[in-house]
Short mmCIF file of C-alpha atoms in Angstrom, two decimals:
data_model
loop_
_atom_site.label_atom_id
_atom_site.label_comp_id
_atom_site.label_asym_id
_atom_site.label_seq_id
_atom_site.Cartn_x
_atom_site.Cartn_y
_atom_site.Cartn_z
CA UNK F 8 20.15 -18.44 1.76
CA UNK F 9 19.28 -15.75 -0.91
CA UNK F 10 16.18 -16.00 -0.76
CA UNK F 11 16.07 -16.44 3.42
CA UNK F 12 17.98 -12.81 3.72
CA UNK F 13 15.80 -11.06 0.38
CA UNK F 14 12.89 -12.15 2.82
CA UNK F 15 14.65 -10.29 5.80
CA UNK F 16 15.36 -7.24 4.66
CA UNK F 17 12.20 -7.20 3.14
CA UNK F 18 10.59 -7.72 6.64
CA UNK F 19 12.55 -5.20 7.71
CA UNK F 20 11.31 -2.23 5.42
CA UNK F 21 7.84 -3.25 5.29
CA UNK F 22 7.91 -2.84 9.45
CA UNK F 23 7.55 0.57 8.41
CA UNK F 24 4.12 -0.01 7.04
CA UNK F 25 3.02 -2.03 10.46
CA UNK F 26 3.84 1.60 11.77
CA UNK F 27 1.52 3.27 9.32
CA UNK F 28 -1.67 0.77 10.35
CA UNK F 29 -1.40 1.26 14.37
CA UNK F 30 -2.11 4.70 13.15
CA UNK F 31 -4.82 4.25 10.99
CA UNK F 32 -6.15 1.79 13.24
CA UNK F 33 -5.54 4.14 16.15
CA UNK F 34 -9.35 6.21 16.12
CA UNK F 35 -11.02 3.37 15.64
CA UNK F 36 -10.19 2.65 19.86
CA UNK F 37 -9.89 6.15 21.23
CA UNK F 38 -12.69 8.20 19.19
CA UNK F 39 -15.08 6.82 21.82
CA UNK F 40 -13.18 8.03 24.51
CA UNK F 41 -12.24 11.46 22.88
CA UNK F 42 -15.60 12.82 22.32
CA UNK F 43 -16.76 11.68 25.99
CA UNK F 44 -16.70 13.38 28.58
CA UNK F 45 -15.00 10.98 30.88
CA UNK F 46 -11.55 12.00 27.90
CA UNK F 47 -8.05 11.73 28.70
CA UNK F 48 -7.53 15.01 26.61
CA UNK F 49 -8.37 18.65 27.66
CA UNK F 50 -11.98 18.54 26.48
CA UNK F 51 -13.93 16.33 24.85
CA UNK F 52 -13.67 16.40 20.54
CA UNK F 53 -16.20 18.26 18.03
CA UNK F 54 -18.43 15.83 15.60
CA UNK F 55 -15.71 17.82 13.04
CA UNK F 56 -12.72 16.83 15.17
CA UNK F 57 -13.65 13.42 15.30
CA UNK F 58 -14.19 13.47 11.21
CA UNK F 59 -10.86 14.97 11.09
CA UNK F 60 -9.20 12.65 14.00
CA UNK F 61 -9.90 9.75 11.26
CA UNK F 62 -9.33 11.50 7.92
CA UNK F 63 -6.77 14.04 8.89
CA UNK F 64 -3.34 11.45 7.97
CA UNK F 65 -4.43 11.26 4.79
CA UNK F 66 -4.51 14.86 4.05
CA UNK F 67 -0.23 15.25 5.13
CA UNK F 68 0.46 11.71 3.23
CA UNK F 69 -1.43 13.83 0.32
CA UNK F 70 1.80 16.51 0.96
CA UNK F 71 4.30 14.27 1.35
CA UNK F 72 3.41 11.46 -1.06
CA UNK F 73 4.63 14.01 -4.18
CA UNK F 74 7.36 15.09 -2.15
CA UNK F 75 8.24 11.28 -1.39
CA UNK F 76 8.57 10.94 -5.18
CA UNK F 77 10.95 13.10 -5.92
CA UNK F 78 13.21 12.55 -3.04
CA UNK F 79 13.39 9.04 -3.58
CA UNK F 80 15.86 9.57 -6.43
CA UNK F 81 17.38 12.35 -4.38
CA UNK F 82 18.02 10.49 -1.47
CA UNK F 83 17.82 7.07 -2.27
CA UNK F 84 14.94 4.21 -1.33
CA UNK F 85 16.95 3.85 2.06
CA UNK F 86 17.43 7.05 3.54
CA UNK F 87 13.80 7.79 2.08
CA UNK F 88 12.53 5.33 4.01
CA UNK F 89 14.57 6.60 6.92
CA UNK F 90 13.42 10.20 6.64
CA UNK F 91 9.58 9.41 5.77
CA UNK F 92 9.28 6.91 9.32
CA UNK F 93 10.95 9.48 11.64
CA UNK F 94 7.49 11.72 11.97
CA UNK F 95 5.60 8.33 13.40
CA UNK F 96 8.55 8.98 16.20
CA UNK F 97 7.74 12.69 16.85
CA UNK F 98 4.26 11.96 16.74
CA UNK F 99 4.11 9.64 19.14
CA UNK F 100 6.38 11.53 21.37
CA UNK F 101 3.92 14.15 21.17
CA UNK F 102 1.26 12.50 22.17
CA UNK F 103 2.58 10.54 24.90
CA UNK F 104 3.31 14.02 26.20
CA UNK F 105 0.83 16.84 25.90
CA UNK F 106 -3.03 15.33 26.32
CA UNK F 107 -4.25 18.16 24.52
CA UNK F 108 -7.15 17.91 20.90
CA UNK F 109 -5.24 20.07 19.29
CA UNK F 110 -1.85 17.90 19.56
CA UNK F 111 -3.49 15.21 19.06
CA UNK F 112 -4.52 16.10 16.25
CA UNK F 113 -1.66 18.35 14.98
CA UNK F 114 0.39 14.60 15.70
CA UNK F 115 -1.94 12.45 13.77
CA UNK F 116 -1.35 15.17 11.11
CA UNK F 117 2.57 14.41 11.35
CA UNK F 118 2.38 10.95 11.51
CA UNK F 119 0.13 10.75 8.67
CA UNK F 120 3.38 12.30 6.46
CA UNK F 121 4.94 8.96 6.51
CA UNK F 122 1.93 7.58 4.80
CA UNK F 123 4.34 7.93 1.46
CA UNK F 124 6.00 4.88 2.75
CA UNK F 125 3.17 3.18 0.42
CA UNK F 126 5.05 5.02 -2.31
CA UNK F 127 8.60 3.72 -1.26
CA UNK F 128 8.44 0.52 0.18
CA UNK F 129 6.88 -1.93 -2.71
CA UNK F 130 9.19 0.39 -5.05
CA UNK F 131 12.46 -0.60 -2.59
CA UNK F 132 11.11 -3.94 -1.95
CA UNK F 133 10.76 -4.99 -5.85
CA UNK F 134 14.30 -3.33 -6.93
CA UNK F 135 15.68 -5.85 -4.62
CA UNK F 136 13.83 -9.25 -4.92
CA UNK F 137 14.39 -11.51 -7.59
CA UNK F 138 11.20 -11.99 -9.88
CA UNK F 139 10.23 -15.03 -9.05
CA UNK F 140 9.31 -14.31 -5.14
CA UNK F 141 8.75 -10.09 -6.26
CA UNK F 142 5.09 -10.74 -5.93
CA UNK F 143 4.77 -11.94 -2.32
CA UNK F 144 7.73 -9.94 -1.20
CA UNK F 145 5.83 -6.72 -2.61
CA UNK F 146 2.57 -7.94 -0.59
CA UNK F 147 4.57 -7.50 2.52
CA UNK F 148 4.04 -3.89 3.17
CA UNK F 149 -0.01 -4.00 2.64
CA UNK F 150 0.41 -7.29 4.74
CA UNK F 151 2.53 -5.53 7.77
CA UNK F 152 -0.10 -2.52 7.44
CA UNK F 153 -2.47 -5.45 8.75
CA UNK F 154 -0.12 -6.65 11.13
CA UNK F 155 -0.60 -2.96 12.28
CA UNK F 156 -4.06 -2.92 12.62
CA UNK F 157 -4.54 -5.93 14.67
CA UNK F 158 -1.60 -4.50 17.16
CA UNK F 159 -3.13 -1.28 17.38
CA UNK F 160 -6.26 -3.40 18.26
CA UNK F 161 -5.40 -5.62 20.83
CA UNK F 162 -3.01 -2.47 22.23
CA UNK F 163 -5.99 -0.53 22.52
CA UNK F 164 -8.42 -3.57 24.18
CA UNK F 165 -5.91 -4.18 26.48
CA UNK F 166 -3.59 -1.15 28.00
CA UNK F 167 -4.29 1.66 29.36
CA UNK F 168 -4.21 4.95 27.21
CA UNK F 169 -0.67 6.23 28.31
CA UNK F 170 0.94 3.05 28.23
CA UNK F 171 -0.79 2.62 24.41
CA UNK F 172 0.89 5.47 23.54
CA UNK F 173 4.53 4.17 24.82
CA UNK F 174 4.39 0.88 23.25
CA UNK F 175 3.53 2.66 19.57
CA UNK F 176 6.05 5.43 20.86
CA UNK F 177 8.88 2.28 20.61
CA UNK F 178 7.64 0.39 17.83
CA UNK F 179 8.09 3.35 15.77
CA UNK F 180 11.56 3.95 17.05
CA UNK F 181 12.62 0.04 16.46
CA UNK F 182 11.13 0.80 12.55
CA UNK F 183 13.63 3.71 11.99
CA UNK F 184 16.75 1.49 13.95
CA UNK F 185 16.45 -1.40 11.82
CA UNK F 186 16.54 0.46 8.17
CA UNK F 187 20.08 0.53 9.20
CA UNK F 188 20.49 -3.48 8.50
CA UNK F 189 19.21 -2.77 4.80
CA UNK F 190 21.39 -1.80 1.62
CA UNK F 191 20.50 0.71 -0.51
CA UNK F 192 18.33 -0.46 -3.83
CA UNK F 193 21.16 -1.81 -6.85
CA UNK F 194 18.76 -0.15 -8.83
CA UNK F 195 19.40 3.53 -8.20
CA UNK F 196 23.00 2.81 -7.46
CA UNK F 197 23.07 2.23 -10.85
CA UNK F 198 20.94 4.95 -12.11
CA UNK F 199 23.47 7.34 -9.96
CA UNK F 200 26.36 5.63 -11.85
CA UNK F 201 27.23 3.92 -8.66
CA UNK F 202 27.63 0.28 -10.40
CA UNK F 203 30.59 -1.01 -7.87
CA UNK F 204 28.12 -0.02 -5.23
CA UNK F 205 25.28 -1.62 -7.53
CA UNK F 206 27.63 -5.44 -7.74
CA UNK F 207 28.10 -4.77 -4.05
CA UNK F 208 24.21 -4.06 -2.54
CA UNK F 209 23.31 -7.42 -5.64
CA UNK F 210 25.39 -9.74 -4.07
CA UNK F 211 24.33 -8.74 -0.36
CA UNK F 212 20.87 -9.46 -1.64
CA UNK F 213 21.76 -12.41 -3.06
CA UNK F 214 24.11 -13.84 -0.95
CA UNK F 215 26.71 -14.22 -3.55
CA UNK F 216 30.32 -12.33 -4.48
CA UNK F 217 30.57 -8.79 -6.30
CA UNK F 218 32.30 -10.33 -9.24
CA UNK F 219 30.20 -13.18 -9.80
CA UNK F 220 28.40 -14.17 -13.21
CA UNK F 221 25.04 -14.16 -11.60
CA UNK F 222 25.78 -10.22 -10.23
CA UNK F 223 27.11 -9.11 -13.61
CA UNK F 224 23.70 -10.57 -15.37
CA UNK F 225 21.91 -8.99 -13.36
CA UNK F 226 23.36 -5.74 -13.57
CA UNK F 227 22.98 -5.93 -17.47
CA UNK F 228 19.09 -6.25 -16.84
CA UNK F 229 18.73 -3.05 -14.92
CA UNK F 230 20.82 -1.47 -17.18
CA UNK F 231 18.49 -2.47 -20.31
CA UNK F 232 15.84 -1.09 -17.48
CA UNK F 233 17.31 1.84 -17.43
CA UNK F 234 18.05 2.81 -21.11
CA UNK F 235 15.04 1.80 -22.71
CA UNK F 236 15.15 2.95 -26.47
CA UNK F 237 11.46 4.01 -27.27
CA UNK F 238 10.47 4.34 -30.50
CA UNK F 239 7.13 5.22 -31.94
CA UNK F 240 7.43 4.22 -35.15
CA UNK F 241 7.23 0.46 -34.15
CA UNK F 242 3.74 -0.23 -33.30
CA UNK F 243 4.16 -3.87 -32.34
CA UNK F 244 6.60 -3.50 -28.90
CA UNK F 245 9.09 -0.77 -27.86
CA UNK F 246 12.31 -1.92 -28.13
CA UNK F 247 14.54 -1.98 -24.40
CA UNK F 248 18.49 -2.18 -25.56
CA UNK F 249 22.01 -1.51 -24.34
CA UNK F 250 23.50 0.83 -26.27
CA UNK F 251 27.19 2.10 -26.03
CA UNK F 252 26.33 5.61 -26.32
CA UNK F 253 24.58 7.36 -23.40
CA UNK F 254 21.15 7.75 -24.34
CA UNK F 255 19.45 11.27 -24.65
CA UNK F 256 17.79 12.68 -21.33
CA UNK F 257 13.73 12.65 -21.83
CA UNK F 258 12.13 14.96 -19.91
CA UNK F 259 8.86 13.55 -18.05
CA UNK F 260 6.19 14.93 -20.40
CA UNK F 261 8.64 13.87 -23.25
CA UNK F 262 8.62 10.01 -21.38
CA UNK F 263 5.06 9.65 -21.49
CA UNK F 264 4.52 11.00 -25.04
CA UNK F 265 7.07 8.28 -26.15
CA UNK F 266 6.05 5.55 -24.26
CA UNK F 267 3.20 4.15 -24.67
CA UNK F 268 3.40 1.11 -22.18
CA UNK F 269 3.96 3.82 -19.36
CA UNK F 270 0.54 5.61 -20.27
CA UNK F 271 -1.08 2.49 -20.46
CA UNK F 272 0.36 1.50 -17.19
CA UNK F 273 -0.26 4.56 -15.07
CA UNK F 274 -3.91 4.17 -16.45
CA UNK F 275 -4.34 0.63 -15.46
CA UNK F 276 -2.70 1.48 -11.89
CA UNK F 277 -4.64 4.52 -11.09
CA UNK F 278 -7.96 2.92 -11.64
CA UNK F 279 -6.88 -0.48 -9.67
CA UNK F 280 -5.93 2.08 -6.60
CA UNK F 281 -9.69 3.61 -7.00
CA UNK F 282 -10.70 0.53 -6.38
CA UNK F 283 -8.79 -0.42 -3.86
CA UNK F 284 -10.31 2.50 -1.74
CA UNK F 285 -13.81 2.72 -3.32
CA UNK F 286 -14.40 -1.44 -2.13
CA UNK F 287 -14.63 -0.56 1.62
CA UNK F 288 -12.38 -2.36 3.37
CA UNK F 289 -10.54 0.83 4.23
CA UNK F 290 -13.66 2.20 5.71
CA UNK F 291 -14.09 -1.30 7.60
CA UNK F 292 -10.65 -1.06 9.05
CA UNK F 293 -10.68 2.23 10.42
CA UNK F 294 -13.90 2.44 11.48
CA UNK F 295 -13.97 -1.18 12.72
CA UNK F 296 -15.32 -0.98 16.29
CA UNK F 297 -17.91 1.66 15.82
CA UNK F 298 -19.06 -1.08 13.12
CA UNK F 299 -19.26 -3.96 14.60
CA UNK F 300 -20.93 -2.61 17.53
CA UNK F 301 -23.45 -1.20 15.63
CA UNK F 302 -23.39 -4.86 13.16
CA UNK F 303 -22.70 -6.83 16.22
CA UNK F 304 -24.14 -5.11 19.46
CA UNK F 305 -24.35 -8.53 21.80
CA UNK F 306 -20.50 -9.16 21.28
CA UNK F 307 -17.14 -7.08 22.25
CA UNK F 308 -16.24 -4.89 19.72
CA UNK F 309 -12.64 -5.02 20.34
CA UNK F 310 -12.83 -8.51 20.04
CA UNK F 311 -14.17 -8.79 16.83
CA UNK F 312 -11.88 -6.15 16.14
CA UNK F 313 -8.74 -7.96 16.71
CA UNK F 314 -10.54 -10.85 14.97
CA UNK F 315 -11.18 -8.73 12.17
CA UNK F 316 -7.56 -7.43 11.73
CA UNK F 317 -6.24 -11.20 12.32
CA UNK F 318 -8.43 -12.09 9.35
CA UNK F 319 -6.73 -9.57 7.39
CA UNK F 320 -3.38 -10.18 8.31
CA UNK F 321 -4.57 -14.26 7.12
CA UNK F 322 -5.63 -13.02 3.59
CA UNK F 323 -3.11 -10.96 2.61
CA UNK F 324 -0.66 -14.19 3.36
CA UNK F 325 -2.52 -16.06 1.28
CA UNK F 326 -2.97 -13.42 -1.38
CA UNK F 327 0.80 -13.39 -1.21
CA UNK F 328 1.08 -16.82 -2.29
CA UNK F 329 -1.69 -16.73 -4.92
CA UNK F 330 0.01 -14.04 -6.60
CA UNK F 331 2.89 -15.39 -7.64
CA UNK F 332 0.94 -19.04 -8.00
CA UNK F 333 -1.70 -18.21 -9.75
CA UNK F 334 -1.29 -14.65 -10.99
CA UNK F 335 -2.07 -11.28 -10.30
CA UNK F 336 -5.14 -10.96 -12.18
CA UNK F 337 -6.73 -14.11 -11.86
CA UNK F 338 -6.46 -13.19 -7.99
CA UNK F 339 -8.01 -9.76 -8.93
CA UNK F 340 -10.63 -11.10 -10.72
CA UNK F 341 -12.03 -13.78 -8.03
CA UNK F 342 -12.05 -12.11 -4.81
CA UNK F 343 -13.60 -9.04 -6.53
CA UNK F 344 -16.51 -11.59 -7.09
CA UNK F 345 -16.36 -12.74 -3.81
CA UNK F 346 -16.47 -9.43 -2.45
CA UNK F 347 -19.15 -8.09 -4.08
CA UNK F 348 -21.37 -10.88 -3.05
CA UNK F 349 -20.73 -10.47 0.69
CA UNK F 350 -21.26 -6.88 0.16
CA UNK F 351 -24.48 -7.54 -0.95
CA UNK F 352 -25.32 -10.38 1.63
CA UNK F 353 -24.17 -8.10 4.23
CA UNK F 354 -25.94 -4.69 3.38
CA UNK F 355 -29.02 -6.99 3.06
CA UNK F 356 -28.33 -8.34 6.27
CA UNK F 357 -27.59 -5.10 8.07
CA UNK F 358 -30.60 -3.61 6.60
CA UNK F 359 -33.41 -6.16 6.75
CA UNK F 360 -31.73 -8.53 9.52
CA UNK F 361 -33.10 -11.42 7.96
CA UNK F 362 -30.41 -13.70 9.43
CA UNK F 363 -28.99 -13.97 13.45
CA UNK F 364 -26.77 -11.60 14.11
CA UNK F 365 -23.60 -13.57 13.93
CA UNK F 366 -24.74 -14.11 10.73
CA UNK F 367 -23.36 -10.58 10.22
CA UNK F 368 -19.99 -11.28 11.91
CA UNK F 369 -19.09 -13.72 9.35
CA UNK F 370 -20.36 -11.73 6.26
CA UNK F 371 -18.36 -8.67 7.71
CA UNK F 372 -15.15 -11.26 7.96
CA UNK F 373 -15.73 -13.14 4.50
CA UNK F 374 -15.90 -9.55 2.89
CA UNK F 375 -12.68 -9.10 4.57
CA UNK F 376 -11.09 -12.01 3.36
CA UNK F 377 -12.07 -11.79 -0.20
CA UNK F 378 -11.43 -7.97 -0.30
CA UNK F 379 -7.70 -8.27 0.98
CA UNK F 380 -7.00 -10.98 -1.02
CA UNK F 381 -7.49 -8.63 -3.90
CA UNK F 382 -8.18 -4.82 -3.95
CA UNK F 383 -6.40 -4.76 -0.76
CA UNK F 384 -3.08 -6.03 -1.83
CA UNK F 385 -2.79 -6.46 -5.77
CA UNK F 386 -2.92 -2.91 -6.44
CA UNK F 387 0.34 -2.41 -3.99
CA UNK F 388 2.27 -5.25 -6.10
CA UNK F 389 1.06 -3.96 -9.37
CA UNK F 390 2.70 -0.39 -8.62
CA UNK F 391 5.93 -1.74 -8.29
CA UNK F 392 5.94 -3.94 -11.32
CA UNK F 393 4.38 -1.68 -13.97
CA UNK F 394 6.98 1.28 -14.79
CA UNK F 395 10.42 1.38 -16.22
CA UNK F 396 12.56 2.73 -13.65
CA UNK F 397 13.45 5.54 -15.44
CA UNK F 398 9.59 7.11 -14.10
CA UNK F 399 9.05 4.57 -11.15
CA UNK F 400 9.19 7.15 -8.48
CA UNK F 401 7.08 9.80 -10.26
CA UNK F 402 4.68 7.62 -11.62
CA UNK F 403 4.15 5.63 -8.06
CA UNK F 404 3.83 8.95 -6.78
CA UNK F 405 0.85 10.25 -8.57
CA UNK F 406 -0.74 6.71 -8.23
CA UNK F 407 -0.63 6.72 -4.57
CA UNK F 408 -1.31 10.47 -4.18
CA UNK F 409 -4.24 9.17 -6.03
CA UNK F 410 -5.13 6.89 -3.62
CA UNK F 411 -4.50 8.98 -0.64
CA UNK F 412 -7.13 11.37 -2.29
CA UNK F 413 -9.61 8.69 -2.69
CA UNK F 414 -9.03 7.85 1.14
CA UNK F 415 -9.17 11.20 2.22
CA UNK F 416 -12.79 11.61 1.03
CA UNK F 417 -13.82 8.23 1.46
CA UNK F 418 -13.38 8.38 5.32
CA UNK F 419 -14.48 11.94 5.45
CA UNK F 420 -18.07 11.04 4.11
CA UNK F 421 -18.57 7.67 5.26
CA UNK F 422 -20.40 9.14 9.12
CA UNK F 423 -21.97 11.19 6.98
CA UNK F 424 -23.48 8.37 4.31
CA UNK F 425 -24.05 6.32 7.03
CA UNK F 426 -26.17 8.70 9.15
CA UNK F 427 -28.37 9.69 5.35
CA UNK F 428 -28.57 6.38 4.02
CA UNK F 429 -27.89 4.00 6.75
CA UNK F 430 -25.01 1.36 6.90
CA UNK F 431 -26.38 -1.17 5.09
CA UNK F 432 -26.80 0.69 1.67
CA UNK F 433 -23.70 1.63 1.93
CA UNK F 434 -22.40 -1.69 1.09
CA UNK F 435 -24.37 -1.64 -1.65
CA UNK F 436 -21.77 0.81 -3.08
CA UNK F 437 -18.89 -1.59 -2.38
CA UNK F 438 -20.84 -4.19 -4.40
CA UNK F 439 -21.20 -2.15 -7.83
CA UNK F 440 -17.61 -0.99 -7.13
CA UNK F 441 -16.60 -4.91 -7.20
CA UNK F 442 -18.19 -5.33 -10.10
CA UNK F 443 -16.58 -3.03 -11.83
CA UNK F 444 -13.55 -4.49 -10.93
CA UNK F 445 -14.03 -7.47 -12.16
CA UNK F 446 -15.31 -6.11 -15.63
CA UNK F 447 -12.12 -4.25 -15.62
CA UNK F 448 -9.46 -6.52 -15.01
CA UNK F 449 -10.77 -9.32 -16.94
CA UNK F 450 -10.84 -7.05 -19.88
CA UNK F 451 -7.83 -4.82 -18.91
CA UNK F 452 -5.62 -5.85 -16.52
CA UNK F 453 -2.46 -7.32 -17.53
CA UNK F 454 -0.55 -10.46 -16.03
CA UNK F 455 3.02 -9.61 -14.92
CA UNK F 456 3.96 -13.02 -12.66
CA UNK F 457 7.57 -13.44 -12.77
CA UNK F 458 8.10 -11.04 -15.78
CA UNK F 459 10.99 -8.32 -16.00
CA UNK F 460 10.16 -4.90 -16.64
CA UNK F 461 11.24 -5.15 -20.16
CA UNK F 462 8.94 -7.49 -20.88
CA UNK F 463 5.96 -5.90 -19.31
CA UNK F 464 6.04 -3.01 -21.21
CA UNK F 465 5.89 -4.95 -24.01
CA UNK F 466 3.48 -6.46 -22.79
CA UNK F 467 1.37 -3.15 -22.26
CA UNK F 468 2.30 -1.98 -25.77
CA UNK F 469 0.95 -5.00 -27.24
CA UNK F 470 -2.64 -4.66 -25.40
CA UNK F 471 -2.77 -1.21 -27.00
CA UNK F 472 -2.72 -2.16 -29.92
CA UNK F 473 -5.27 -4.89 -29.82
#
């Protein structure tokens, strides 16, 4: 039952990222029909319009990611959630009603502001699993972000533009309804000295009473969370301990000299986001029907579209399971090899056409498979896991701002790269990207499978010293 109603309410806030990929996903069956003349807007879009139609959310997430983590230990995870999925509303509202570029646009800006639910729902998600399921929990919001793509696919094959726009118009609204359902994370309950509220929101969670053993242990381990005692004077682990005083207030700057784990950490995170971005798939996902028509010009694009997307949605399951199986880096490690193979086989393919064209199709779909399973998804769970909670929010913020950077230019240049180099080189990129990835995370990556935070960042501490 505890685990049944963790899995729930973890359904429940990850919606919010299905939200986030009907957006992203959105261009990819409209930018056609916006820069044509036959367009349902004013007049038809600029070669710079339609850069910025694809690119343009990831410039406001870049605004309200930082923003995002700060609030989150203003407002709580909840009402941060709450407040971040209200723009998809207004932006769909928008464009349901004025068929005008520059809305359009202006919405897809405002919309693109709730991209910082990447910031807050693997945070919100992992403060309220228990470790041993934290993994595939966490994987639900990347997973739901495919479950948005492949919606915003099929939407887009098979209604009509205005009646596209309604549907998205109420999924978004059922996203911001349901939050309602959800208690707010025990972890910054306690962290706001809220710890009735903390026993409370733990045994909703966990289906058990307030006052039960199970609750009270489990409040002691966010409160070691929460009152780490860092010391750099032991070289081997910092220490994480209750202590019956209230501990001195470190500043941020004053964190990170201390703590060595969360240096290590942010370092480890930042470059797993890079490449997360830098292997394509993002590119592939946005930009997946102009692709496959020009990979796959005898078949429907939207078809292999929605194929595409339901491939996704497929790996990042069974990434989900690995993870917690088999581990978080041995899952980073393999489908980084895998990927860089079919990045390979398919720029070779794309470029030379040395095999049938369907040949292409499933080279496009392995890539997606293998890239999901990792970069795609890891990355997301590893954010959550990494940082005492006393930085969480901060240090998730820069992370993802990070990525959102990475994103922003990644789409920006990719029509450009493509019409310089071709599309088949640029796969070739992906490939020295995944192996990188693998160098890296077989020599730097840490395992954190069922761990608690404590023990992580002991974890971390011990690495540096090695």
């Amino acid at each position: 039952m505890s685990i049944i109603r963790q899995a729930y309410c973890t359904l429940i806030v990850c919606y919010l990222c299905l939200n986030i990929g009907i957006l992203f996903a959105w261009p990819s069956s409209t930018i056609k029909l916006f820069s044509s003349n036959n367009t349902t807007l004013n007049r038809p879009m600029t070669e710079t319009e339609v850069a910025l139609f694809g690119s343009l959310a990831s410039i406001s997430a870049l605004i309200s990611t930082p923003l995002a983590g700060f609030l989150l230990d203003i407002l709580g995870r909840k009402y941060s959630c709450i407040l971040f999925a209200t723009p998809q509303v207004v932006a769909w509202a928008l464009i349901s009603t004025f068929p005008s570029v520059a809305v359009v646009l202006l919405s897809v800006f405002i919309a693109g502001l709730g991209g910082c639910l990447f910031v807050i729902v693997p945070l919100y998600v992992s403060e309220f699993c228990h470790e041993s399921i934290r993994g595939t929990m966490t994987s639900g919001g990347i997973i739901c972000y495919g479950v948005g793509i492949m919606v915003s696919y099929i939407l887009g094959g098979h209604l009509d533009y205005n009646m596209m726009n309604y549907t998205c118009l109420l999924i978004a609204v059922v996203g911001v309804l349901a939050l309602m359902i959800v208690r707010e994370s025990p972890t910054y309950l306690m962290k706001k000295g809220m710890d009735k509220e903390a026993a409370n929101s733990i045994a909703f969670y966990r289906s058990l009473k307030a006052n039960s053993k199970e609750v009270l242990q489990e409040m002691d381990v966010i409160r070691r969370a929460l009152n780490p005692q860092l010391d750099n004077e032991t070289p081997e682990e910092e220490k994480l301990k209750i202590e019956s005083q209230t501990p001195k207030k470190l500043s941020l700057l004053q964190f990170l000299k201390k703590s060595r784990s969360t240096r290590r950490g942010l370092v480890i995170v930042l470059v797993l986001y890079t490449i997360s971005v830098l292997q394509g798939l993002t590119v592939v996902q946005v930009y997946a029907e102009p692709l496959f028509e020009e990979a796959l010009p005898s078949m429907s694009a939207n078809l292999t579209s929605i194929l595409f997307a339901l491939v996704n949605t497929i790996a990042g399951l069974i990434s989900a399971y690995l993870m917690d199986y088999a581990g978080r880096r041995p899952v980073m490690i393999y489908s980084s090899i895998a990927s860089g193979i079919c990045c390979v086989a398919l720029g070779t393919q794309i470029q030379f056409h040395w095999g049938p064209h369907w040949l292409t199709g499933i080279f496009i779909y392995v890539f997606c498979l293998a890239c999901t399973s990792g970069a795609g998804t890891v990355p997301f769970v590893m954010i959550a896991e990494m940082f005492l909670p006393e930085v969480k929010g901060v240090m998730t913020m820069v992370c993802v701002q990070w990525g959102w950077i990475c994103t922003f230019i990644t789409l920006f240049i990719f029509n450009p790269l493509v019409l310089a180099m071709g599309l088949g080189p640029i796969f070739y990129i992906f490939a020295v990207v995944s192996a990188i990835s693998i160098v890296f995370c077989y020599f730097y990556m840490p395992e954190t499978n069922g761990l608690t935070v404590d023990v992580i960042q002991t974890l971390l501490v011990r690495k540096t010293q090695c």
